Coordinates of C-alpha atoms in Angstrom, one line a residue:
X208 CA 122.0 94.3 114.6
X209 CA 125.1 95.5 112.9
X210 CA 128.5 93.9 113.4
X211 CA 131.8 93.7 111.7
X212 CA 131.8 92.1 108.3
X213 CA 132.6 88.3 108.5
X214 CA 134.7 86.3 106.1
X215 CA 131.6 84.3 105.1
X216 CA 128.2 85.5 104.2
X217 CA 125.1 84.2 106.0
X218 CA 124.2 81.0 107.7
X219 CA 124.4 77.9 105.6
X220 CA 125.4 74.9 107.8
X221 CA 124.9 72.5 104.8
X222 CA 126.8 73.4 101.7
X223 CA 124.7 71.6 99.0
X224 CA 121.1 72.3 98.0
X225 CA 118.7 69.4 97.4
X226 CA 118.8 69.7 93.6
X227 CA 122.6 69.6 93.4
X228 CA 122.8 66.8 96.0
X229 CA 120.3 64.7 94.0
X230 CA 122.4 65.2 90.8
X231 CA 125.8 64.8 92.6
X232 CA 127.0 68.2 91.5
X233 CA 129.1 70.9 93.2
X234 CA 126.8 73.6 94.7
X235 CA 127.7 77.2 95.5
X236 CA 124.6 78.0 97.6
X237 CA 126.6 78.9 100.7
X238 CA 128.7 81.4 98.9
X239 CA 125.8 83.0 97.0
X240 CA 123.3 83.3 99.9
X241 CA 120.6 84.8 99.7
X242 CA 120.8 84.2 96.0
X243 CA 120.0 80.6 94.8
X244 CA 122.9 78.5 93.7
X245 CA 124.1 79.0 90.1
X246 CA 122.5 75.8 88.8
X247 CA 119.1 76.4 90.4
X248 CA 119.1 80.0 89.2
X249 CA 119.9 79.0 85.6
X250 CA 117.2 76.3 85.6
X251 CA 114.6 78.4 87.5
X252 CA 114.5 75.9 90.3
X253 CA 113.7 76.5 94.0
X254 CA 117.0 76.3 95.8
X255 CA 116.4 74.6 99.2
X256 CA 119.0 73.3 101.7
X257 CA 117.7 70.4 103.8
X258 CA 120.1 68.6 106.2
X259 CA 117.6 65.7 106.4
X260 CA 117.5 65.2 102.6
X261 CA 118.7 61.9 101.3
X262 CA 119.5 61.4 97.6
X263 CA 117.1 59.0 95.7
X264 CA 118.9 56.7 93.2
X265 CA 118.0 57.2 89.6
X266 CA 116.6 53.7 89.4
X267 CA 114.2 54.3 92.3
X268 CA 113.1 57.6 90.8
X269 CA 112.4 55.9 87.5
X270 CA 110.4 53.3 89.2
X271 CA 108.4 55.9 91.1
X272 CA 107.6 57.8 87.9
X273 CA 106.5 54.6 86.2
X274 CA 104.2 53.8 89.1
X275 CA 102.7 57.3 89.0
X276 CA 102.1 57.0 85.2
X277 CA 100.4 53.6 85.7
X278 CA 98.1 55.0 88.4
X279 CA 97.1 58.0 86.2
X280 CA 96.4 55.7 83.3
X281 CA 94.3 53.4 85.4
X282 CA 92.4 56.4 86.8
X283 CA 91.7 57.7 83.4
X284 CA 90.4 54.4 82.2
X285 CA 88.2 54.1 85.3
X286 CA 86.7 57.6 84.6
X287 CA 86.0 56.6 81.0
X288 CA 84.2 53.4 82.0
X289 CA 82.1 55.4 84.5
X290 CA 80.6 57.4 81.6
X291 CA 83.0 60.2 81.2
X292 CA 83.3 61.0 77.5
X293 CA 86.3 63.3 77.8
X294 CA 89.2 63.4 80.2
X295 CA 90.1 66.7 81.9
X296 CA 93.1 68.4 80.4
X297 CA 95.8 68.8 83.1
X298 CA 96.6 72.3 82.0
X299 CA 92.9 73.3 82.0
X300 CA 92.3 71.7 85.4
X301 CA 95.3 73.6 86.9
X302 CA 94.1 76.9 85.3
X303 CA 90.7 76.4 86.8
X304 CA 92.2 75.7 90.2
X305 CA 94.4 78.7 90.1
X306 CA 91.6 81.0 88.8
X307 CA 90.3 81.4 92.3
X308 CA 93.3 83.5 93.1
X309 CA 92.9 85.6 90.0
X310 CA 90.9 88.9 90.4
X311 CA 87.6 88.9 88.7
X312 CA 86.3 92.1 87.0
X313 CA 84.2 94.0 89.5
X314 CA 83.1 97.1 87.5
X315 CA 81.6 97.8 84.2
X316 CA 83.5 100.5 82.4
X317 CA 81.9 100.9 79.0
X318 CA 84.6 101.1 76.4
X319 CA 82.4 100.9 73.3
X320 CA 81.3 104.6 73.6
X321 CA 84.9 105.7 73.7
X322 CA 85.6 103.8 70.5
X323 CA 82.6 105.5 68.9
X324 CA 83.9 109.0 69.8
X325 CA 86.1 109.1 66.8
X326 CA 89.1 110.2 68.7
X327 CA 92.4 108.8 67.3
X328 CA 94.3 109.8 70.4
X329 CA 94.2 111.6 73.8
X330 CA 96.8 114.1 75.0
X331 CA 98.3 115.3 78.3
X332 CA 100.5 118.4 78.1
X333 CA 101.6 117.5 74.6
X334 CA 102.1 113.8 75.2
X335 CA 99.9 111.9 72.8
X336 CA 98.5 108.4 73.6
X337 CA 96.7 106.6 70.8
X338 CA 93.2 105.3 71.3
X339 CA 94.0 101.6 71.1
X340 CA 96.6 101.9 73.9
X341 CA 94.0 103.6 76.1
X342 CA 91.4 100.9 75.5
X343 CA 94.0 98.2 76.3
X344 CA 95.1 100.0 79.4
X345 CA 91.6 100.2 80.8
X346 CA 90.9 96.6 80.0
X347 CA 93.9 95.6 82.0
X348 CA 92.8 97.9 84.8
X349 CA 89.3 96.4 84.9
X350 CA 90.7 92.8 85.0
X351 CA 93.7 93.1 87.3
X352 CA 93.8 96.3 89.3
X353 CA 90.2 97.4 90.1
X354 CA 89.1 94.1 91.7
X355 CA 91.7 94.7 94.4
X356 CA 90.2 98.1 95.2
X357 CA 86.7 98.1 93.8
X358 CA 85.6 101.6 94.5
X359 CA 84.3 102.7 91.1
X360 CA 80.7 102.4 90.1
X361 CA 79.4 101.5 86.6
X362 CA 80.7 104.3 84.3
X363 CA 81.7 104.8 80.7
X364 CA 85.3 105.4 79.6
X365 CA 84.0 108.4 77.7
X366 CA 82.6 109.9 80.9
X367 CA 85.9 109.3 82.8
X368 CA 87.9 111.0 80.0
X369 CA 85.6 114.0 79.7
X370 CA 84.4 114.7 83.3
X371 CA 87.2 113.2 85.4
X372 CA 90.5 113.8 83.7
X373 CA 92.6 113.4 86.9
X374 CA 91.1 109.9 87.5
X375 CA 91.5 109.1 83.8
X376 CA 95.2 109.9 83.7
X377 CA 95.9 108.3 87.1
X378 CA 94.6 105.0 85.9
X379 CA 96.6 105.3 82.6
X380 CA 99.9 106.1 84.5
X381 CA 99.4 103.3 87.1
X382 CA 98.8 100.7 84.4
X383 CA 101.6 102.0 82.1
X384 CA 104.1 101.8 84.9
X385 CA 103.3 98.3 86.1
X386 CA 101.9 96.6 83.0
X387 CA 103.1 98.5 79.9
X388 CA 101.2 97.7 76.8
X389 CA 103.3 96.2 74.0
X390 CA 102.3 98.9 71.6
X391 CA 103.8 101.7 73.7
X392 CA 106.3 100.4 76.3
X393 CA 107.8 103.9 76.9
X394 CA 104.4 105.5 77.7
X395 CA 105.1 105.8 81.5
X396 CA 108.4 107.6 81.1
X397 CA 106.8 110.1 78.7
X398 CA 103.8 110.7 80.9
X399 CA 105.6 110.9 84.3
X400 CA 106.5 114.6 84.4
X401 CA 103.2 115.9 82.9
X402 CA 101.2 113.7 85.3
X403 CA 103.3 114.8 88.4
X404 CA 102.5 118.4 87.5
X405 CA 98.8 117.6 87.3
X406 CA 99.0 115.7 90.6
X407 CA 100.6 118.6 92.5
X408 CA 97.7 120.9 91.4
X409 CA 94.8 118.4 91.8
X410 CA 95.9 117.0 95.2
X411 CA 95.6 120.4 96.9
X412 CA 92.7 122.0 94.9
X413 CA 89.5 122.5 96.7
X414 CA 86.7 121.4 96.6
X415 CA 87.6 117.8 96.0
X416 CA 85.0 115.7 94.1
X417 CA 84.5 112.0 94.5
X418 CA 86.5 111.1 91.5
X419 CA 89.6 112.8 92.8
X420 CA 89.4 111.0 96.1
X421 CA 89.2 107.7 94.2
X422 CA 92.2 108.7 92.1
X423 CA 94.3 109.4 95.3
X424 CA 93.2 106.1 96.8
X425 CA 94.4 104.3 93.6
X426 CA 97.7 106.3 93.8
X427 CA 98.2 105.3 97.4
X428 CA 97.7 101.6 96.6
X429 CA 99.9 101.6 93.5
X430 CA 102.2 104.6 94.1
X431 CA 104.7 106.2 91.8
X432 CA 108.3 104.9 92.1
X433 CA 110.6 106.8 94.5
X434 CA 114.4 106.8 95.0
X435 CA 114.0 106.3 98.8
X436 CA 111.1 104.9 100.7
X437 CA 111.0 108.0 103.0
X438 CA 110.1 110.0 99.9
X439 CA 106.9 108.0 99.3
X440 CA 104.0 110.5 99.8
X441 CA 101.3 107.9 100.0
X442 CA 100.6 108.6 103.7
X443 CA 100.2 112.3 102.9
X444 CA 97.9 111.6 99.9
X445 CA 95.9 109.2 102.0
X446 CA 95.4 111.9 104.6
X447 CA 94.1 114.2 102.0
X448 CA 91.7 111.6 100.6
X449 CA 90.3 110.6 104.0
X450 CA 89.8 114.2 105.1
X451 CA 88.1 115.0 101.8
X452 CA 85.9 112.0 102.3
X453 CA 84.9 113.2 105.8
X454 CA 84.2 116.7 104.3
X455 CA 81.8 115.0 101.9
X456 CA 80.2 113.0 104.8
X457 CA 81.1 109.7 103.1
X458 CA 81.3 108.1 106.5
X459 CA 77.6 108.9 107.0
X460 CA 76.6 107.5 103.6
X461 CA 73.7 105.1 103.5
X462 CA 73.4 103.2 100.2
X463 CA 69.9 102.0 101.1
X464 CA 68.5 105.5 101.5
X465 CA 68.0 106.0 97.7
X466 CA 68.8 109.5 96.5
X467 CA 72.3 110.8 97.6
X468 CA 72.3 114.0 99.7
X469 CA 72.7 117.3 97.9
X470 CA 76.2 118.7 98.5
X471 CA 75.7 121.8 96.4
X472 CA 76.5 124.1 99.4
X473 CA 80.0 122.7 99.7
X474 CA 80.6 122.5 96.0
X475 CA 81.4 118.8 95.4
X476 CA 79.9 116.1 93.2
X477 CA 78.2 113.6 95.5
X478 CA 78.1 110.5 93.3
X479 CA 75.8 107.5 93.6
X480 CA 75.1 106.0 97.1
X481 CA 76.9 102.7 96.1
X482 CA 79.9 104.6 94.9
X483 CA 80.1 106.8 97.9
X484 CA 79.9 103.8 100.2
X485 CA 82.6 101.8 98.4
X486 CA 84.8 104.9 98.3
X487 CA 84.5 105.2 102.1
X488 CA 85.4 101.5 102.5
X489 CA 88.4 102.2 100.2
X490 CA 89.4 105.1 102.5
X491 CA 89.4 102.7 105.5
X492 CA 91.2 99.9 103.6
X493 CA 94.0 102.1 102.2
X494 CA 94.5 104.2 105.3
X495 CA 94.5 101.3 107.8
X496 CA 96.9 99.2 105.6
X497 CA 99.3 102.1 105.3
X498 CA 99.1 102.8 109.0
X499 CA 99.9 99.2 109.8
X500 CA 103.0 99.1 107.6
X501 CA 104.2 102.5 108.9
X502 CA 103.5 101.6 112.5
X503 CA 101.2 104.6 113.0
X504 CA 97.7 104.8 114.6
X505 CA 94.8 104.2 112.1
X506 CA 93.3 107.3 110.7
X507 CA 89.8 105.8 111.0
X508 CA 89.6 104.2 114.4
X509 CA 86.7 105.6 116.5
X510 CA 84.2 102.9 117.7
X511 CA 81.4 104.6 115.9
X512 CA 83.2 104.6 112.6
X513 CA 84.3 101.0 112.9
X514 CA 80.7 100.0 113.8
X515 CA 79.4 101.9 110.8
X516 CA 81.8 100.0 108.5
X517 CA 80.7 96.7 109.9
X518 CA 77.1 97.7 109.3
X519 CA 77.9 98.5 105.7
X520 CA 79.6 95.2 105.2
X521 CA 76.5 93.3 106.6
X522 CA 73.8 95.3 104.8
X523 CA 75.4 96.2 101.4
X524 CA 76.7 94.3 98.4
X525 CA 80.5 94.4 98.6
X526 CA 82.8 92.1 96.6
X527 CA 83.6 89.1 98.8
X528 CA 87.4 89.3 98.8
X529 CA 87.4 93.1 99.4
X530 CA 84.9 92.6 102.2
X531 CA 87.1 90.1 103.9
X532 CA 90.2 92.3 103.5
X533 CA 88.3 95.1 105.3
X534 CA 87.1 92.7 108.1
X535 CA 90.7 91.7 108.7
X536 CA 91.7 95.3 109.1
X537 CA 88.7 96.1 111.3
X538 CA 90.0 93.5 113.7
X539 CA 93.4 95.1 113.7
X540 CA 92.0 98.6 114.2
X541 CA 90.1 97.6 117.2
X542 CA 93.0 95.9 118.9
X543 CA 95.6 98.5 117.9
X544 CA 93.8 101.1 120.1
X545 CA 94.1 98.9 123.1
X546 CA 97.7 97.8 122.5
X547 CA 99.0 101.3 121.8
X548 CA 97.5 102.5 125.2
X549 CA 99.0 99.7 127.2
X550 CA 102.7 100.1 126.4
X551 CA 105.0 97.7 128.3
X552 CA 102.2 95.9 130.0
X553 CA 103.2 92.3 129.3
X554 CA 100.0 90.8 130.7
X555 CA 97.7 93.0 128.7
X556 CA 99.8 92.6 125.5
X557 CA 99.8 88.8 125.8
X558 CA 96.0 88.7 126.5
X559 CA 95.2 91.0 123.6
X560 CA 97.4 89.1 121.2
X561 CA 95.6 85.9 122.1
X562 CA 92.2 87.6 121.6
X563 CA 93.4 89.0 118.2
X564 CA 94.4 85.5 117.1
X565 CA 91.0 84.1 118.1
X566 CA 89.2 86.9 116.2
X567 CA 91.2 86.3 113.0
X568 CA 90.6 82.5 113.3
X569 CA 86.9 83.1 113.6
X570 CA 86.8 85.1 110.4
X571 CA 87.7 82.1 108.2
X572 CA 85.1 80.0 109.9
X573 CA 82.4 82.7 109.7
X574 CA 83.1 83.8 106.1
X575 CA 84.4 80.8 104.2
X576 CA 83.2 82.2 100.8
X577 CA 85.7 84.3 99.0
X578 CA 88.6 83.2 101.2
X579 CA 91.7 83.1 99.0
X580 CA 95.5 82.9 99.5
X581 CA 95.6 86.7 99.4
X582 CA 93.3 86.9 102.4
X583 CA 95.5 84.3 104.2
X584 CA 98.6 86.5 103.5
X585 CA 96.7 89.6 104.9
X586 CA 95.8 87.8 108.1
X587 CA 99.3 86.5 108.6
X588 CA 100.8 90.0 108.0
X589 CA 98.4 91.5 110.6
X590 CA 99.4 88.8 113.1
X591 CA 103.1 89.4 112.5
X592 CA 102.8 93.1 113.0
X593 CA 101.1 92.6 116.4
X594 CA 103.5 89.9 117.4
X595 CA 106.5 92.2 116.6
X596 CA 104.9 95.0 118.5
X597 CA 104.8 92.9 121.6
X598 CA 108.2 91.2 121.0
X599 CA 110.1 94.4 120.7
X600 CA 108.9 95.7 124.0
X601 CA 108.9 92.5 126.0
X602 CA 111.8 91.4 128.2
X603 CA 114.2 88.9 126.6
X604 CA 113.9 85.3 127.8
X605 CA 110.3 85.5 129.0
X606 CA 107.9 82.6 128.0
X607 CA 105.3 84.8 126.2
X608 CA 108.1 86.4 124.1
X609 CA 109.5 83.0 123.1
X610 CA 105.9 81.8 122.2
X611 CA 105.4 84.9 120.0
X612 CA 108.7 84.3 118.3
X613 CA 107.6 80.8 117.3
X614 CA 104.3 82.1 116.1
X615 CA 106.0 84.8 114.2
X616 CA 108.3 82.2 112.6
X617 CA 105.4 80.1 111.4
X618 CA 103.6 83.2 110.1
X619 CA 106.6 84.5 108.2
X620 CA 107.3 81.1 106.7
X621 CA 103.7 80.8 105.5
X622 CA 103.7 84.2 104.0
X623 CA 106.8 83.5 101.9
X624 CA 105.6 80.1 101.0
X625 CA 102.2 81.4 99.7
X626 CA 104.0 84.2 97.8
X627 CA 106.4 81.7 96.3
X628 CA 103.5 79.5 95.1
X629 CA 101.8 82.4 93.5
X630 CA 105.0 83.6 91.9
X631 CA 105.6 80.2 90.3
X632 CA 102.0 79.5 89.4
X633 CA 101.5 78.5 85.9
X634 CA 100.0 81.3 83.8
X635 CA 96.5 80.9 82.4
X636 CA 96.5 80.6 78.6
X637 CA 93.7 83.3 78.5
X638 CA 95.8 85.9 80.3
X639 CA 97.5 88.6 78.3
X640 CA 100.0 89.6 81.0
X641 CA 103.3 87.9 81.7
X642 CA 103.9 86.3 85.1
X643 CA 106.1 89.3 86.1
X644 CA 103.5 91.8 84.9
X645 CA 100.8 89.9 86.8
X646 CA 102.8 90.1 90.0
X647 CA 103.4 93.8 89.5
X648 CA 99.7 94.5 89.5
X649 CA 99.6 93.6 93.2
X650 CA 99.4 96.5 95.7
X651 CA 102.7 97.8 97.1
X652 CA 101.5 96.8 100.6
X653 CA 101.7 93.1 99.4
X654 CA 105.4 93.5 98.9
X655 CA 105.8 95.5 102.1
X656 CA 104.4 92.5 103.9
X657 CA 106.7 90.1 102.1
X658 CA 109.7 92.2 102.8
X659 CA 108.7 92.5 106.5
X660 CA 108.3 88.7 106.8
X661 CA 111.8 88.2 105.3
X662 CA 113.4 90.8 107.6
X663 CA 111.7 89.1 110.6
X664 CA 113.3 85.8 109.6
X665 CA 116.7 87.3 109.1
X666 CA 116.7 89.2 112.4
X667 CA 115.3 86.5 114.8
X668 CA 116.4 83.3 113.1
X669 CA 118.6 83.2 110.1
X670 CA 121.2 85.6 111.5
X671 CA 120.6 84.9 115.1
X672 CA 123.2 82.6 116.6
X673 CA 121.0 81.7 119.5
X674 CA 118.3 80.2 117.3
X675 CA 117.8 76.5 116.7
X676 CA 120.0 75.3 113.8
X677 CA 117.0 73.7 112.1
X678 CA 115.0 77.0 112.4
X679 CA 118.0 78.9 111.1
X680 CA 118.2 76.7 108.0
X681 CA 114.4 76.8 107.4
X682 CA 114.5 80.6 107.7
X683 CA 117.4 80.8 105.3
X684 CA 115.6 78.7 102.7
X685 CA 112.6 81.0 102.7
X686 CA 114.9 84.1 102.6
X687 CA 116.1 82.7 99.3
X688 CA 112.6 82.4 98.0
X689 CA 111.7 86.0 98.9
X690 CA 114.9 87.3 97.5
X691 CA 114.3 85.5 94.2
X692 CA 110.8 87.1 93.9
X693 CA 112.2 90.6 94.4
X694 CA 115.2 90.0 92.2
X695 CA 113.1 88.7 89.4
X696 CA 110.6 91.5 89.5
X697 CA 113.4 94.1 89.4
X698 CA 113.7 95.8 86.0
X699 CA 116.6 98.1 86.9
X700 CA 119.3 97.6 89.6
X701 CA 118.1 100.5 91.7
X702 CA 114.3 100.3 91.4
X703 CA 112.2 99.5 94.4
X704 CA 112.3 95.7 93.9
X705 CA 116.0 95.7 93.3
X706 CA 116.7 97.8 96.4
X707 CA 114.8 95.3 98.6
X708 CA 116.8 92.5 97.1
X709 CA 120.0 94.5 97.7
X710 CA 118.9 95.1 101.3
X711 CA 118.6 91.3 101.9
X712 CA 122.0 90.7 100.3
X713 CA 123.6 93.3 102.5
X714 CA 122.1 92.0 105.7
X715 CA 123.2 88.5 104.9
X716 CA 126.8 89.6 104.8
X717 CA 127.0 90.2 108.6
X718 CA 128.0 87.5 111.0
X719 CA 125.2 85.9 113.1
X720 CA 124.7 87.7 116.4
X721 CA 122.0 87.6 119.1
X722 CA 118.9 89.3 117.8
X723 CA 118.6 91.5 120.9
X724 CA 122.1 92.9 121.2
X725 CA 120.8 96.0 119.5
X726 CA 117.2 96.7 120.2
X727 CA 115.3 98.7 117.5
X728 CA 115.5 102.4 117.9
X729 CA 111.7 102.5 117.7
X730 CA 109.8 99.8 119.7
X731 CA 106.3 101.1 119.3
X732 CA 105.9 101.0 115.5
X733 CA 104.9 97.3 115.1
X734 CA 106.7 95.7 112.2
X735 CA 108.1 99.0 111.0
X736 CA 110.4 99.0 114.0
X737 CA 112.5 96.1 112.7
X738 CA 112.2 97.2 109.1
X739 CA 113.6 100.6 109.8
X740 CA 116.3 99.1 112.0
X741 CA 117.2 96.7 109.1
X742 CA 117.6 99.7 106.8
X743 CA 119.8 101.5 109.2
X744 CA 121.9 98.4 109.7
X745 CA 122.4 98.0 106.0
X746 CA 123.5 101.6 105.7
X747 CA 126.1 101.1 108.4
X748 CA 127.4 97.9 106.8
X749 CA 127.8 99.9 103.6
X750 CA 129.7 102.6 105.4
X751 CA 126.9 105.2 105.2
X752 CA 125.4 107.3 107.9
X753 CA 122.1 106.0 109.3
X754 CA 121.1 109.5 110.5
X755 CA 119.3 112.1 108.4
X756 CA 120.8 115.6 108.3
X757 CA 118.7 118.5 109.3
X758 CA 118.0 120.9 106.4
X759 CA 120.1 124.0 106.5
X760 CA 118.2 127.0 107.9
X761 CA 118.6 130.2 105.8
X762 CA 120.5 133.0 107.4
X763 CA 117.9 135.5 108.8
X764 CA 120.2 137.6 111.0
X765 CA 119.2 140.7 109.1
X766 CA 115.6 140.2 109.9
X767 CA 116.2 139.9 113.7
X768 CA 115.9 143.0 116.0
X769 CA 119.1 144.9 116.6
X770 CA 121.2 144.7 119.7
X771 CA 119.8 147.9 121.1
X772 CA 116.3 146.5 121.0
X773 CA 117.2 143.1 122.6
X774 CA 117.0 142.8 126.4
X775 CA 120.5 143.0 128.0
X776 CA 119.7 140.3 130.7
X777 CA 120.2 136.8 129.6
X778 CA 116.7 135.2 129.4
X779 CA 118.2 131.8 130.2
X780 CA 120.3 133.0 133.1
X781 CA 119.5 130.8 136.2
X782 CA 119.4 134.0 138.3
X783 CA 116.9 135.8 136.2
X784 CA 113.2 135.8 137.3
X785 CA 111.0 133.6 135.1
X786 CA 107.3 133.9 135.1
X787 CA 105.7 130.6 136.3
X788 CA 103.0 129.8 133.8
X789 CA 100.8 127.8 136.1
X790 CA 99.6 130.7 138.4
X791 CA 98.6 132.9 135.5
X792 CA 96.8 130.0 133.8
X793 CA 95.1 129.1 137.1
X794 CA 94.0 132.7 137.7
X795 CA 92.4 132.8 134.2
X796 CA 90.7 129.4 134.9
X797 CA 89.4 130.5 138.3
X798 CA 88.2 133.8 136.8
X799 CA 86.5 132.0 134.0
X800 CA 84.7 129.4 136.0
X801 CA 84.0 131.9 138.8
X802 CA 82.2 134.3 136.5
X803 CA 78.7 135.1 138.0
X804 CA 77.1 134.6 134.6
X805 CA 77.5 130.8 135.1
X806 CA 74.7 131.0 137.7
X807 CA 72.3 131.2 134.8
X808 CA 73.2 127.6 134.0
X809 CA 73.0 126.5 137.7
X810 CA 76.7 125.8 137.8
X811 CA 78.3 126.2 141.2
X812 CA 81.3 128.6 140.9
X813 CA 82.9 127.3 144.1
X814 CA 82.6 123.7 143.0
X815 CA 84.2 124.5 139.6
X816 CA 87.4 126.0 140.9
X817 CA 90.3 124.7 138.9
X818 CA 93.1 123.4 141.2
X819 CA 96.4 122.0 140.2
X820 CA 96.7 118.3 140.4
X821 CA 99.0 115.6 139.2
X822 CA 97.7 115.8 135.6
X823 CA 97.2 113.0 133.1

């Protein structure tokens, strides 16, 4: 994907965006790509280049606006005559329409008891947090964070503080990092080091109670900032949480059974049946989402476990949006097993992709309640990952590959379009968070999906000189939208949002080339294949090495045996005799299966002889 730096950045066949063309002003969108033009950026407008756009004269625009006003006035009068005493406020109507995309509180954390405790502040390793900041943080968590991962049961803030300190401080740190309270905006920077010390101890301390599993799941969904994505330990923490959940038998929890099982013998707090079930669903949701974005096999993927999760969703009360998110990932987990075991089989890949699309389409018809734009984005991201898996290992020029590229283009454009609508959505007057803080409450996987869709457009369309010019321009317009989202959310030049925006800018500096001149180094990691390839390409364009250096091994010559104790013959000499491993292993196998004691179990020793074959 890398090439020599051109004298012009990106692909912008038309020099003027629609806003500047309408106003008859000079536009610098071509030179600033993927940034919007200077005028659109200063006015917070969507910078779009459309070759088919034709300027509308001012007089016609005025006439159109007057016509719309007359229609609205007539409609209002008609509603009044029909018996309506009041007309709807446009701002209120829009707020109600957009409220469907806002998370609704899904857990009752009683805060009143905490207020009655009489504590003026709480403390972690000498870092003091006043009571009012804690209360405000948990109110934000209840409203904006927990509905996206509803794994806590009804509990009081007093109980969380006294009995589950790791969960308490995990929630405080997550909210302080993404939605700092106005009364203490430096809280995260002060709590970071003490919390990381607590995390290092709690993450590896056995036995692990339910609250600590929940804290790790929250931390995997909203991880701490890292200087490089390879340093993000979410996958490791997720593995700890899933294995601890298996140790507690959460995957065998039955919320309809009444009393939870006693786990006194293994020394963990069992929790209520509802909380155990939701926590296991959280384990599946977090682990499968991470495995998809990392291009790794799902941690929970056995047919029995997937069937048990489907049973839970059908029999138990689970929040509608969370239930749909899990159903989407259940569909992915079932198909991932088949696709990963049929590498380079084009017929199977194409057939399975068609079946996956059909299953995902059926979900929206079967479960229309609770379907939001966030569910739409999740479905589209799943589709794109599977499309990319097949695209990267399918021969160039084949019909199925071209079809998947078109489907991937439509999905990527839709993802960025929905994200852009959400980003520019008018804020509800009742919300206490700013638009940027509201976006930062979204899980990191949401932004992983948005970045993946943008890289897909850059690789296969915007920077691909064999793509259709209209598709190139359409892809470039949406790259600008995604870049604007990351650029606006960036607080510092080198934070995670800023680094993603910088990645897009660097990739756009290369000249258009065929997308398949350099195949990804990894072609079996779904969308992660082209994401990792894009990161390596950006490093090469910046003049940096794309390979990681092996860590230096300490000198241990002193610990090795002396020369007099080492064999004089070279063990790797072609003339030296090497012991063939198979005969010895076969001898052991034959001796083992030929033991007369097997006659007790009516096993024929002769029929059980182990013979070398071609293997698996």
